mmCIF file of C-alpha atoms and ligand atoms in Angstrom:
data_model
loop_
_atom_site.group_PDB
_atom_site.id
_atom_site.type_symbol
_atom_site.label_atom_id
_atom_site.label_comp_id
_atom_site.label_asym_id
_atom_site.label_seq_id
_atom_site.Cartn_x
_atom_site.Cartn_y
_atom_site.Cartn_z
ATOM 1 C CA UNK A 280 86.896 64.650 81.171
ATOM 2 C CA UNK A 281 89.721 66.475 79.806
ATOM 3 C CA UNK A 282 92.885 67.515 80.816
ATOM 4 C CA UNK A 283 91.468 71.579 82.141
ATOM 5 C CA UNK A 284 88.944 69.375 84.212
ATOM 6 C CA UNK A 285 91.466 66.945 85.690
ATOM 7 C CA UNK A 286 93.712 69.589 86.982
ATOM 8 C CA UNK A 287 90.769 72.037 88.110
ATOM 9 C CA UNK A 288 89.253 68.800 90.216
ATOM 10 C CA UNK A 289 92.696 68.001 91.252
ATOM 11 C CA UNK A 290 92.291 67.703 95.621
ATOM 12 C CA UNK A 291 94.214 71.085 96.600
ATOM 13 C CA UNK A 292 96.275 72.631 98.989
ATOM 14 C CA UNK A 293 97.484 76.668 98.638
ATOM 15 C CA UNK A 294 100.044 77.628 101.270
ATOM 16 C CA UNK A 295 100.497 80.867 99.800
ATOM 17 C CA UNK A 296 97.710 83.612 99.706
ATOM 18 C CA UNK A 297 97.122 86.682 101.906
ATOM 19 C CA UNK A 298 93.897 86.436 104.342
ATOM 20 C CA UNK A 299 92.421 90.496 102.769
ATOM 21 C CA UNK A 300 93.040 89.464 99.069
ATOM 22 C CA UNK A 301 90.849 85.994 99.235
ATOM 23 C CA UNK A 302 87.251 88.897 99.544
ATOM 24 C CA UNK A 303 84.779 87.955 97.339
ATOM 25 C CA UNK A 304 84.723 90.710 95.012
ATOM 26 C CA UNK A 305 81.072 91.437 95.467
ATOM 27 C CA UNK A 306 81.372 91.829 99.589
ATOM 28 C CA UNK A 307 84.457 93.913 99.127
ATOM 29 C CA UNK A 308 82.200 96.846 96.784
ATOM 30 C CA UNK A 309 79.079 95.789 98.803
ATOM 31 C CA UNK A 310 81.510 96.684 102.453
ATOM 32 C CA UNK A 311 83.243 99.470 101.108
ATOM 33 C CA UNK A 312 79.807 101.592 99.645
ATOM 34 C CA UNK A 313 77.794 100.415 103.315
ATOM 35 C CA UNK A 314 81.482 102.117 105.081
ATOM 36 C CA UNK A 315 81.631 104.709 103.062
ATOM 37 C CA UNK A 316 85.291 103.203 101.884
ATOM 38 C CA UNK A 317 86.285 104.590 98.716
ATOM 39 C CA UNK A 318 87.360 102.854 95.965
ATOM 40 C CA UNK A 319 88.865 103.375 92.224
ATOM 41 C CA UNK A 320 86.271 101.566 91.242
ATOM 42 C CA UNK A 321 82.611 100.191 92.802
ATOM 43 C CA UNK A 322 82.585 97.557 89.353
ATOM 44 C CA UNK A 323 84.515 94.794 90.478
ATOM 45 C CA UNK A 324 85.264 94.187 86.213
ATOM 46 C CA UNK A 325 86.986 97.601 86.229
ATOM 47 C CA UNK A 326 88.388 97.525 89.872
ATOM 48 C CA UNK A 327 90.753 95.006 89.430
ATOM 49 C CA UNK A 328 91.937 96.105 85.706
ATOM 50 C CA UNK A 329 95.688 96.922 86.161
ATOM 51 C CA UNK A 330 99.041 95.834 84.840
ATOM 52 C CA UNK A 331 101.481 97.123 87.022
ATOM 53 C CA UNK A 332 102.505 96.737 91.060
ATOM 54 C CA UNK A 333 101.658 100.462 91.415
ATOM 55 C CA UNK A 334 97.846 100.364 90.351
ATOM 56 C CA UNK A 335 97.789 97.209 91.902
ATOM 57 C CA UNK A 336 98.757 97.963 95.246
ATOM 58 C CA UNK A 337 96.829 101.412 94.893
ATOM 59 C CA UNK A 338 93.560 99.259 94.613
ATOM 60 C CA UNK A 339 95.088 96.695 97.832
ATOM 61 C CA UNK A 340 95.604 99.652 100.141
ATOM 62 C CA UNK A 341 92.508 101.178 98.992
ATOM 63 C CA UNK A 342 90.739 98.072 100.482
ATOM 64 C CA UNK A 343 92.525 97.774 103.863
ATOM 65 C CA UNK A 344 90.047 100.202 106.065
ATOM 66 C CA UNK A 345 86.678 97.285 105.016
ATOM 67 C CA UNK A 346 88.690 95.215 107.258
ATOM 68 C CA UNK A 347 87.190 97.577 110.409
ATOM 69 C CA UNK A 348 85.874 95.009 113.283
ATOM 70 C CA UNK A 349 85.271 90.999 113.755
ATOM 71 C CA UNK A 350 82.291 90.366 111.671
ATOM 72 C CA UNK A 351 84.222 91.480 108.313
ATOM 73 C CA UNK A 352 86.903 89.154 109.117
ATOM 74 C CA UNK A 353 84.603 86.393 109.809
ATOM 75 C CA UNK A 354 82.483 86.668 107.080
ATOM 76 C CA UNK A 355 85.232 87.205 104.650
ATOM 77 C CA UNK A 356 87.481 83.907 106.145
ATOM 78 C CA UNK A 357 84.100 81.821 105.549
ATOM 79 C CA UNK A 358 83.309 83.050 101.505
ATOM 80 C CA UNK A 359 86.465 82.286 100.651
ATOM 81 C CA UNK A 360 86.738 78.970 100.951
ATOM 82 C CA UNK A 361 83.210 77.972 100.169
ATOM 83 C CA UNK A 362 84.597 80.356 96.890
ATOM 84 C CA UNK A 363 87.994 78.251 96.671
ATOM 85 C CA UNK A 364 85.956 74.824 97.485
ATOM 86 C CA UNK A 365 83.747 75.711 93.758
ATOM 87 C CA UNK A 366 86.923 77.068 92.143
ATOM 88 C CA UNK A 367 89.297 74.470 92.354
ATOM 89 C CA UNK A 368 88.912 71.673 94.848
ATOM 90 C CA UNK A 369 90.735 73.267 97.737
ATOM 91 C CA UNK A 370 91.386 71.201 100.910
ATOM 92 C CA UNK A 371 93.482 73.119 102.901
ATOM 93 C CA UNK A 372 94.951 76.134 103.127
ATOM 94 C CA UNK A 373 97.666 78.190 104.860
ATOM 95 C CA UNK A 374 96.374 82.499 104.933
ATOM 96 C CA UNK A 375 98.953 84.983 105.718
ATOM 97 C CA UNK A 376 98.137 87.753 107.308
ATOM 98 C CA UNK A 377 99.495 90.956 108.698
ATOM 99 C CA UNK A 378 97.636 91.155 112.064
ATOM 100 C CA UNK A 379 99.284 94.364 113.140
ATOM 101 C CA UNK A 380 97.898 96.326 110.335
ATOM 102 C CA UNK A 381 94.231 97.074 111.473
ATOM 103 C CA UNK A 382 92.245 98.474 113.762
ATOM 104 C CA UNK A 383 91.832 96.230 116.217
ATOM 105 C CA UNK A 384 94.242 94.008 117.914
ATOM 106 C CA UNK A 385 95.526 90.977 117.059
ATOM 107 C CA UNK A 386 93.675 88.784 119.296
ATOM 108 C CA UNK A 387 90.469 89.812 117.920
ATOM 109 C CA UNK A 388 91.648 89.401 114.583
ATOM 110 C CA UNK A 389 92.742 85.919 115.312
ATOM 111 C CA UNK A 390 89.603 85.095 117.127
ATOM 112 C CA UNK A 391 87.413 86.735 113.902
ATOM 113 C CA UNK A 392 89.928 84.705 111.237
ATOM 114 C CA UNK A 393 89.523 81.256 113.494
ATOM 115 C CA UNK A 394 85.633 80.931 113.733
ATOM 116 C CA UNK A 395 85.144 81.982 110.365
ATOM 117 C CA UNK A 396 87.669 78.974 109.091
ATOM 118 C CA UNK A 397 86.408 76.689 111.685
ATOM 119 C CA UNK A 398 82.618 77.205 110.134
ATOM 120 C CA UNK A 399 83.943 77.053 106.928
ATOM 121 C CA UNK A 400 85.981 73.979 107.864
ATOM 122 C CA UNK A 401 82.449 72.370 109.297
ATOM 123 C CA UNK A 402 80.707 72.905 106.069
ATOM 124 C CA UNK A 403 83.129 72.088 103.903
ATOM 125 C CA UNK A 404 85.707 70.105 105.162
ATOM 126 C CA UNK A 405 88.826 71.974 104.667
ATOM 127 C CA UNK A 406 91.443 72.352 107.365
ATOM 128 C CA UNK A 407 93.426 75.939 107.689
ATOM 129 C CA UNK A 408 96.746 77.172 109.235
ATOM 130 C CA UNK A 409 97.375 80.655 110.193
ATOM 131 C CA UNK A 410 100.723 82.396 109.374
ATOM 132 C CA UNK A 411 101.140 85.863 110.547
ATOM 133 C CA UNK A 412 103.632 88.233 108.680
ATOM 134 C CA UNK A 413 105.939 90.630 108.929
ATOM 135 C CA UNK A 414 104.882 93.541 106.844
ATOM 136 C CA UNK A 415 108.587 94.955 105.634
ATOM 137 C CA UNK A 416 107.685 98.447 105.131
ATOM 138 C CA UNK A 417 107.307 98.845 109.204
ATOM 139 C CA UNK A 418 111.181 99.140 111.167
ATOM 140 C CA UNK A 419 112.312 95.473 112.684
ATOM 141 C CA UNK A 420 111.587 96.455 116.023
ATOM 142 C CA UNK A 421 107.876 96.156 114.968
ATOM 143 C CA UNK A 422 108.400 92.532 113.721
ATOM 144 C CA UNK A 423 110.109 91.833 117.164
ATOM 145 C CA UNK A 424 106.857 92.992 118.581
ATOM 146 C CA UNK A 425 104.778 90.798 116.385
ATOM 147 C CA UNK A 426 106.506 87.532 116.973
ATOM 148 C CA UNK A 427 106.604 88.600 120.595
ATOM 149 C CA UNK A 428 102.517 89.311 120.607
ATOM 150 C CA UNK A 429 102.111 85.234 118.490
ATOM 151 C CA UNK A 430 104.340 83.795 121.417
ATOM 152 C CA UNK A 431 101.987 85.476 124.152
ATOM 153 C CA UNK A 432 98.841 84.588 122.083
ATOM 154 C CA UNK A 433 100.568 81.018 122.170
ATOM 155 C CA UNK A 434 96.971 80.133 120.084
ATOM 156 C CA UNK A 435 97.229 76.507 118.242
ATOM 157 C CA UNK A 436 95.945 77.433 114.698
ATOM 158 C CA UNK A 437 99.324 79.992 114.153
ATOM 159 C CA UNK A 438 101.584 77.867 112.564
ATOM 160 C CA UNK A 439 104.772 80.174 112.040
ATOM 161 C CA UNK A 440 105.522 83.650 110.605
ATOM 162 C CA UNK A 441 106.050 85.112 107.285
ATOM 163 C CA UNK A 442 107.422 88.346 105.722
ATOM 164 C CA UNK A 443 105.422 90.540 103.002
ATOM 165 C CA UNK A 444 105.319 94.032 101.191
ATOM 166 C CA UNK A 445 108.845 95.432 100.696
ATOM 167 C CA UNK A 446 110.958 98.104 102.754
ATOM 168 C CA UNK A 447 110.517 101.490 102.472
ATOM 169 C CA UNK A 448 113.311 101.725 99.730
ATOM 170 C CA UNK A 449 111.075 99.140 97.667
ATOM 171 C CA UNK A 450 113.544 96.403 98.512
ATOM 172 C CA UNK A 451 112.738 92.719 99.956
ATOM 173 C CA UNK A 452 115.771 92.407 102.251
ATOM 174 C CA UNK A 453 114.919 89.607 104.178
ATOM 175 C CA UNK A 454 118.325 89.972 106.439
ATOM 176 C CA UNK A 455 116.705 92.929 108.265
ATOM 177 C CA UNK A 456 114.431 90.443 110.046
ATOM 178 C CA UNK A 457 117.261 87.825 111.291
ATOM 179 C CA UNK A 458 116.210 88.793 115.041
ATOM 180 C CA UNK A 459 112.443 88.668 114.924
ATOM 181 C CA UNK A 460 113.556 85.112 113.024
ATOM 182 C CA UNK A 461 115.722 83.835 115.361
ATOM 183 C CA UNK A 462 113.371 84.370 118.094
ATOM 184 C CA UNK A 463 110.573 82.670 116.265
ATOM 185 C CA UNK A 464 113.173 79.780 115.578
ATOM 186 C CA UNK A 465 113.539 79.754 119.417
ATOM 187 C CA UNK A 466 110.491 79.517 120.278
ATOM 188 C CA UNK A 467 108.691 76.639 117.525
ATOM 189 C CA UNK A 468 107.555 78.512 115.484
ATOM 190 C CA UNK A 469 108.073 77.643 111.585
ATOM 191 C CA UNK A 470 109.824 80.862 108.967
ATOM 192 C CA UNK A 471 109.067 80.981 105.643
ATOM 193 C CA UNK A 472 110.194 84.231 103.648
ATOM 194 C CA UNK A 473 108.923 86.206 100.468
ATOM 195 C CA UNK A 474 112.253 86.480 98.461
ATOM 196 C CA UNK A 475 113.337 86.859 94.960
ATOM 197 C CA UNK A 476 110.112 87.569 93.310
ATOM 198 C CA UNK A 477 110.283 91.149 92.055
ATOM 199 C CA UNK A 478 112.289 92.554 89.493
ATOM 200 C CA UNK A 479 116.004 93.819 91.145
ATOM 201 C CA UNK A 480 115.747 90.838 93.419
ATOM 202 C CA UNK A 481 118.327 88.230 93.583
ATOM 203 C CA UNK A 482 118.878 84.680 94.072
ATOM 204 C CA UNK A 483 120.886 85.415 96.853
ATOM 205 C CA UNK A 484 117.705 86.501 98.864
ATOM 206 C CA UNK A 485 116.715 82.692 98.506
ATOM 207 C CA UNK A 486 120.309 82.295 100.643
ATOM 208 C CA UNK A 487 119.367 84.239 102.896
ATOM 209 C CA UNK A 488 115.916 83.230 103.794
ATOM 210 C CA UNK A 489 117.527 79.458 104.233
ATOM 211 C CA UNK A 490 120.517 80.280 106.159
ATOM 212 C CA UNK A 491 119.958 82.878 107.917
ATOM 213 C CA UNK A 492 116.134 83.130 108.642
ATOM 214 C CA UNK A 493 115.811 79.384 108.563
ATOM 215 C CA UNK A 494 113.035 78.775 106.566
ATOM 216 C CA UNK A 495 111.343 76.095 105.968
ATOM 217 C CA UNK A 496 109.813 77.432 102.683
ATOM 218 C CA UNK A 497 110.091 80.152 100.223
ATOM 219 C CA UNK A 498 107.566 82.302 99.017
ATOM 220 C CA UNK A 499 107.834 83.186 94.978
ATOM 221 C CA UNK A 500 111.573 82.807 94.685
ATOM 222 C CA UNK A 501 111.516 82.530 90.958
ATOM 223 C CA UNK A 502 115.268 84.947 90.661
ATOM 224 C CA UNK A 503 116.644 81.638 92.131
ATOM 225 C CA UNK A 504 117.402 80.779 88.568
ATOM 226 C CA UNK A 505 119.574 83.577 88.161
ATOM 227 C CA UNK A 506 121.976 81.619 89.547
ATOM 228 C CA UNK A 507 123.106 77.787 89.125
ATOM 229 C CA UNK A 508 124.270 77.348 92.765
ATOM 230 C CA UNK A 509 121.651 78.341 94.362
ATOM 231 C CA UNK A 510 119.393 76.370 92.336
ATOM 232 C CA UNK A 511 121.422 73.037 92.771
ATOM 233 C CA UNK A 512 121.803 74.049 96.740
ATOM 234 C CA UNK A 513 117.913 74.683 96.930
ATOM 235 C CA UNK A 514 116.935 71.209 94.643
ATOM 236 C CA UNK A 515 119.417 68.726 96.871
ATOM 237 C CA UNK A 516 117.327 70.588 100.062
ATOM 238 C CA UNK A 517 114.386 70.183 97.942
ATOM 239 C CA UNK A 518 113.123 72.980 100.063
ATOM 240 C CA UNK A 519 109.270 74.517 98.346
ATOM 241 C CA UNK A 520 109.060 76.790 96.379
ATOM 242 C CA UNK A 521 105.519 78.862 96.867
ATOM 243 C CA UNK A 522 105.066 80.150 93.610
ATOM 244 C CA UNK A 523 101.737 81.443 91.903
ATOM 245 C CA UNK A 524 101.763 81.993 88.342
ATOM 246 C CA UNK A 525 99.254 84.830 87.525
ATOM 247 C CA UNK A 526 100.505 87.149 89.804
ATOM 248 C CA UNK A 527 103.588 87.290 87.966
ATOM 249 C CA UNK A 528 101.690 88.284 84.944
ATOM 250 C CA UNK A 529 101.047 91.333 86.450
ATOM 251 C CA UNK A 530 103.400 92.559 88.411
ATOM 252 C CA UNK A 531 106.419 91.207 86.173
ATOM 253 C CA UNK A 532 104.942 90.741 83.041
ATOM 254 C CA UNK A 533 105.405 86.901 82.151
ATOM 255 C CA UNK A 534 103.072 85.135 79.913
ATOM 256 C CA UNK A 535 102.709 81.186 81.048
ATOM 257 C CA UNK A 536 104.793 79.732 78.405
ATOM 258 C CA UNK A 537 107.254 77.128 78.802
ATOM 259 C CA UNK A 538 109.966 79.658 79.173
ATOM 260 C CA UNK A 539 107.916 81.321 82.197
ATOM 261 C CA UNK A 540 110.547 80.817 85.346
ATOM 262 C CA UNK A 541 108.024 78.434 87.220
ATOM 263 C CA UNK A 542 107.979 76.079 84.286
ATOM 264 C CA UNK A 543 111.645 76.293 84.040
ATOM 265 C CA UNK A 544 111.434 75.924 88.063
ATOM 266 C CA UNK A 545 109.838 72.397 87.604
ATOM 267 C CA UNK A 546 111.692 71.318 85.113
ATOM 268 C CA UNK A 547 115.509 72.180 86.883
ATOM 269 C CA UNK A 548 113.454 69.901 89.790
ATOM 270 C CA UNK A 549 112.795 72.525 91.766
ATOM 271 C CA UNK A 550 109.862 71.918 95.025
ATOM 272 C CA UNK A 551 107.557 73.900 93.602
ATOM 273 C CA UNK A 552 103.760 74.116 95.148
ATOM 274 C CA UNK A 553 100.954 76.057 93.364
ATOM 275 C CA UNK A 554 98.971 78.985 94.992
ATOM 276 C CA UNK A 555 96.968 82.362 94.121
ATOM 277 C CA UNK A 556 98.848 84.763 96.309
ATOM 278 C CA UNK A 557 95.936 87.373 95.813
ATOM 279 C CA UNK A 558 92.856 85.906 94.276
ATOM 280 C CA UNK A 559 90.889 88.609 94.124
ATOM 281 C CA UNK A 560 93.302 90.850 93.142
ATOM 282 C CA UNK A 561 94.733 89.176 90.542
ATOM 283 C CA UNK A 562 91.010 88.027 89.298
ATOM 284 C CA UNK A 563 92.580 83.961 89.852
ATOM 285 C CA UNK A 564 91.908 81.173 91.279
ATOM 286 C CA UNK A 565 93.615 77.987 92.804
ATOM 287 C CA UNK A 566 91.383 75.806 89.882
ATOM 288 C CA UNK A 567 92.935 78.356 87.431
ATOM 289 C CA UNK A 568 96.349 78.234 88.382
ATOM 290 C CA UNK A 569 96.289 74.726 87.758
ATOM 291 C CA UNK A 570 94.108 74.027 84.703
ATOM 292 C CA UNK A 571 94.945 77.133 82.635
ATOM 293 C CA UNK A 572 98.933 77.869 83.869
ATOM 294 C CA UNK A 573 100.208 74.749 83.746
ATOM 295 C CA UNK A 574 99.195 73.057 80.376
ATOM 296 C CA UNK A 575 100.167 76.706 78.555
ATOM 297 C CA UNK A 576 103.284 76.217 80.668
ATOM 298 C CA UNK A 577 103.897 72.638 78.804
ATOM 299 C CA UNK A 578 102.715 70.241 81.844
ATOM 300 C CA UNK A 579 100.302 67.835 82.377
ATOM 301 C CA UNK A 580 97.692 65.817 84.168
ATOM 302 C CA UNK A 581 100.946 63.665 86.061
ATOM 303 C CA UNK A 582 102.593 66.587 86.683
ATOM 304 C CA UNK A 583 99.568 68.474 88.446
ATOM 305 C CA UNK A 584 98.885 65.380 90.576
ATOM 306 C CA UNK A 585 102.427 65.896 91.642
ATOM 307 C CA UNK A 586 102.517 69.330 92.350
ATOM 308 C CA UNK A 587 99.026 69.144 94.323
ATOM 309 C CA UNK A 588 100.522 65.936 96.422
ATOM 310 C CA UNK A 589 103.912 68.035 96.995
ATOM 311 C CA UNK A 590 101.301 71.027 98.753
ATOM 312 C CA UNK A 591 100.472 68.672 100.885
ATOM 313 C CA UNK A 592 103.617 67.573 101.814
ATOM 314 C CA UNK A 593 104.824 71.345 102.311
ATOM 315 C CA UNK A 594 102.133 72.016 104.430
ATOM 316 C CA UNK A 595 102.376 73.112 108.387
ATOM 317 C CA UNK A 596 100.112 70.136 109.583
ATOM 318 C CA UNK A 597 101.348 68.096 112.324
ATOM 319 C CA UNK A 598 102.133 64.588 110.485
ATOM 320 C CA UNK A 599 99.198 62.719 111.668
ATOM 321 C CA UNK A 600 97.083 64.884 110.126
ATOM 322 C CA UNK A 601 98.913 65.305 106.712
ATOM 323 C CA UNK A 602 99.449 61.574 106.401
ATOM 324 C CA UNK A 603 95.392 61.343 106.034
ATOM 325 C CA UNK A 604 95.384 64.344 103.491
ATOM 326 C CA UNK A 605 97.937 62.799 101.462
ATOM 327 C CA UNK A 606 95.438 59.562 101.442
ATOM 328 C CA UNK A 607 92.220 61.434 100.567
ATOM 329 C CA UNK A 608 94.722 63.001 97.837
ATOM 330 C CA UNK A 609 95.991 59.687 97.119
ATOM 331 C CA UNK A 610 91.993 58.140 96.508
ATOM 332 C CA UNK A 611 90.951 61.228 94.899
ATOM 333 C CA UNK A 612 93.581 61.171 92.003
ATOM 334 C CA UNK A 613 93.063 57.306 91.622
ATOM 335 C CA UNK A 614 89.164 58.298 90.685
ATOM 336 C CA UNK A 615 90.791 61.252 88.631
ATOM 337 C CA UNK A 616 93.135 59.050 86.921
ATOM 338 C CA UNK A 617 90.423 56.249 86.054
ATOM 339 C CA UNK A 618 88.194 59.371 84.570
ATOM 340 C CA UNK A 619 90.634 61.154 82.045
ATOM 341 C CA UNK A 620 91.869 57.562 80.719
ATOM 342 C CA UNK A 621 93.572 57.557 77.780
ATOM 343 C CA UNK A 622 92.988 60.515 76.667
ATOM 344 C CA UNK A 623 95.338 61.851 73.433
ATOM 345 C CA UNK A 624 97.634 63.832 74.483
ATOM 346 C CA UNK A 625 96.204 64.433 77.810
ATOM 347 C CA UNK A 626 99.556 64.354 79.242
ATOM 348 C CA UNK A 627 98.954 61.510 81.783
ATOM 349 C CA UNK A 628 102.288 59.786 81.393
ATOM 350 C CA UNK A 629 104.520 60.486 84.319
ATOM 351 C CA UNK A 630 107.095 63.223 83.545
HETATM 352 ZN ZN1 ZN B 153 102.491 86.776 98.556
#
């Protein structure tokens, strides 16, 4: 075995990718030409050939109306783990989604999302959590709505809330949603934040998302090292970091070097987890981000045992439940460990 293989059999755990972006490729052409939706593109190999946020988001949008009634979301929730089960060893995973955005109402989009991850989690034995978001380019009123519609729904699987997409002025400015936050914080439910990811951001936005929304985790949050403080404040809280490398190659234009700012992330001891953010869109995988980004960012087999056992310790399960992950984590990187050996250079010594 070598060191690619470790990390792609590594047990994992992605607590950051968005329910419409896991679609197999070949169901979102094969849904769009049956519903007449159209596309850039009907070749998946050209569809998803872009460099830049623009293209990128032209192609997301573009694929929003698929998502039309229950079966879609269903079958969609169900390929894409049996798709991130074969990629990478996934185990469990957290999906946001922004359940006010379609057609139908939330409670049928829950219902659709749920028995699709419950058959999935039958099959193939990976648990899910559910984290609705706030999608930032609607006014805050909106978001008050949403966390009001999760509290009524009052279903077990939603775990907490999130916040996506950016304001109408292209900004993240997570301080517009204090009040949709606060009423979430009242009522259980857990806050994590998309903040200082895109370019213009600042570290500050990780501030914010701690003190004032309360969060419990940050999603990207890689302008953090653009200043000192706020990295030393957000290592002593040790608070995770979502981060997912290859989506930064496109929409900011890092190559995964050791200079790429979730390498220098891990190495200023940083909480940093490992996730796709938008498989499909971003043609990556949770395997991927592990056994391609890491070793060309300078880490190793030690270090991607860590990382996948600090998912799991990020993670929205109640503690009963992530104490036996962390032990069928635990086993399966013993087994791991015994198969790489001593391999030269495999990067096995702890780091
Ligand atoms: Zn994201």
């Amino acid at each position: 075995m070598d060191l690619a293989d470790y990390l792609r059999l590594l047990p994992k755990v992605e607590l950051h990718c968005h329910f419409v972006a896991t679609i197999r490729p070949s169901t979102l052409v094969e849904l769009a030409r049956a519903r007449d939706v159209p596309l850039p593109s009907y070749d998946p190999d050209v569809l998803f050939d872009y460099d830049n946020i623009v293209d990128f988001l032209t192609v997301f949008e573009a694929a929003q109306p698929v998502f039309a009634d229950k079966g879609v979301f269903e079958r969609v929730a169900y390929e894409s783990v049996e798709d991130a089960v074969a990629a990478g060893n996934l185990r469990y995973r957290e999906y946001f989604v922004n359940a006010d955005l379609f057609p139908i109402p939330y409670a049928e989009v829950l219902d659709a999302m749920v028995a699709g991850l419950a058959a999935a989690e039958r099959d193939f034995g990976v648990g899910f959590g559910i984290i609705p978001a706030i999608a930032r380019q609607r006014p805050p009123a909106s978001a008050l709505d949403l966390v009001r519609t999760i509290l009524d729904d009052g279903r077990p699987e939603v775990l907490g809330i999130g916040q996506d997409y950016l304001t109408p002025q292209n900004t993240e400015s997570p301080e517009l949603w204090v009040e949709a936050y606060a009423l979430a914080e009242r009522h259980g439910l857990r806050r994590t934040a998309h903040v200082a990811e895109i370019p213009g951001s600042t570290a500050a936005a990780v501030t914010v998302a701690i003190e004032q929304l309360g969060c419990a985790r940050i999603d990207h949050g890689y302008h953090v090292l653009d200043d000192p403080a706020v990295v030393e404040a957000a290592r002593a809280l040790q608070i995770p970091f979502t981060c997912t490398p290859y989506s930064t190659r496109v929409l900011s234009g890092w190559e995964m070097t050791p200079e790429h700012p979730v390498a220098r992330m891990i190495r200023a001891g940083l909480n940093v987890t490992l996730s796709t953010d938008d498989p499909t869109f971003f043609r990556t995988d949770l395997g991927r981000e592990y056994a391609q980004a890491l070793p060309a960012m300078g880490f190793g087999a030690a270090d991607g045992a860590r990382i996948a056992l600090a998912g799991v310790d990020a993670s929205w399960l109640p503690a009963d439940r992530k104490e036996r992950l962390r032990a069928e984590f635990t086993g399966q990187i013993r087994a791991l460990d015994a198969a790489l050996g001593s391999v030269p250079g495999s990067g096995s010594a702890p780091s």
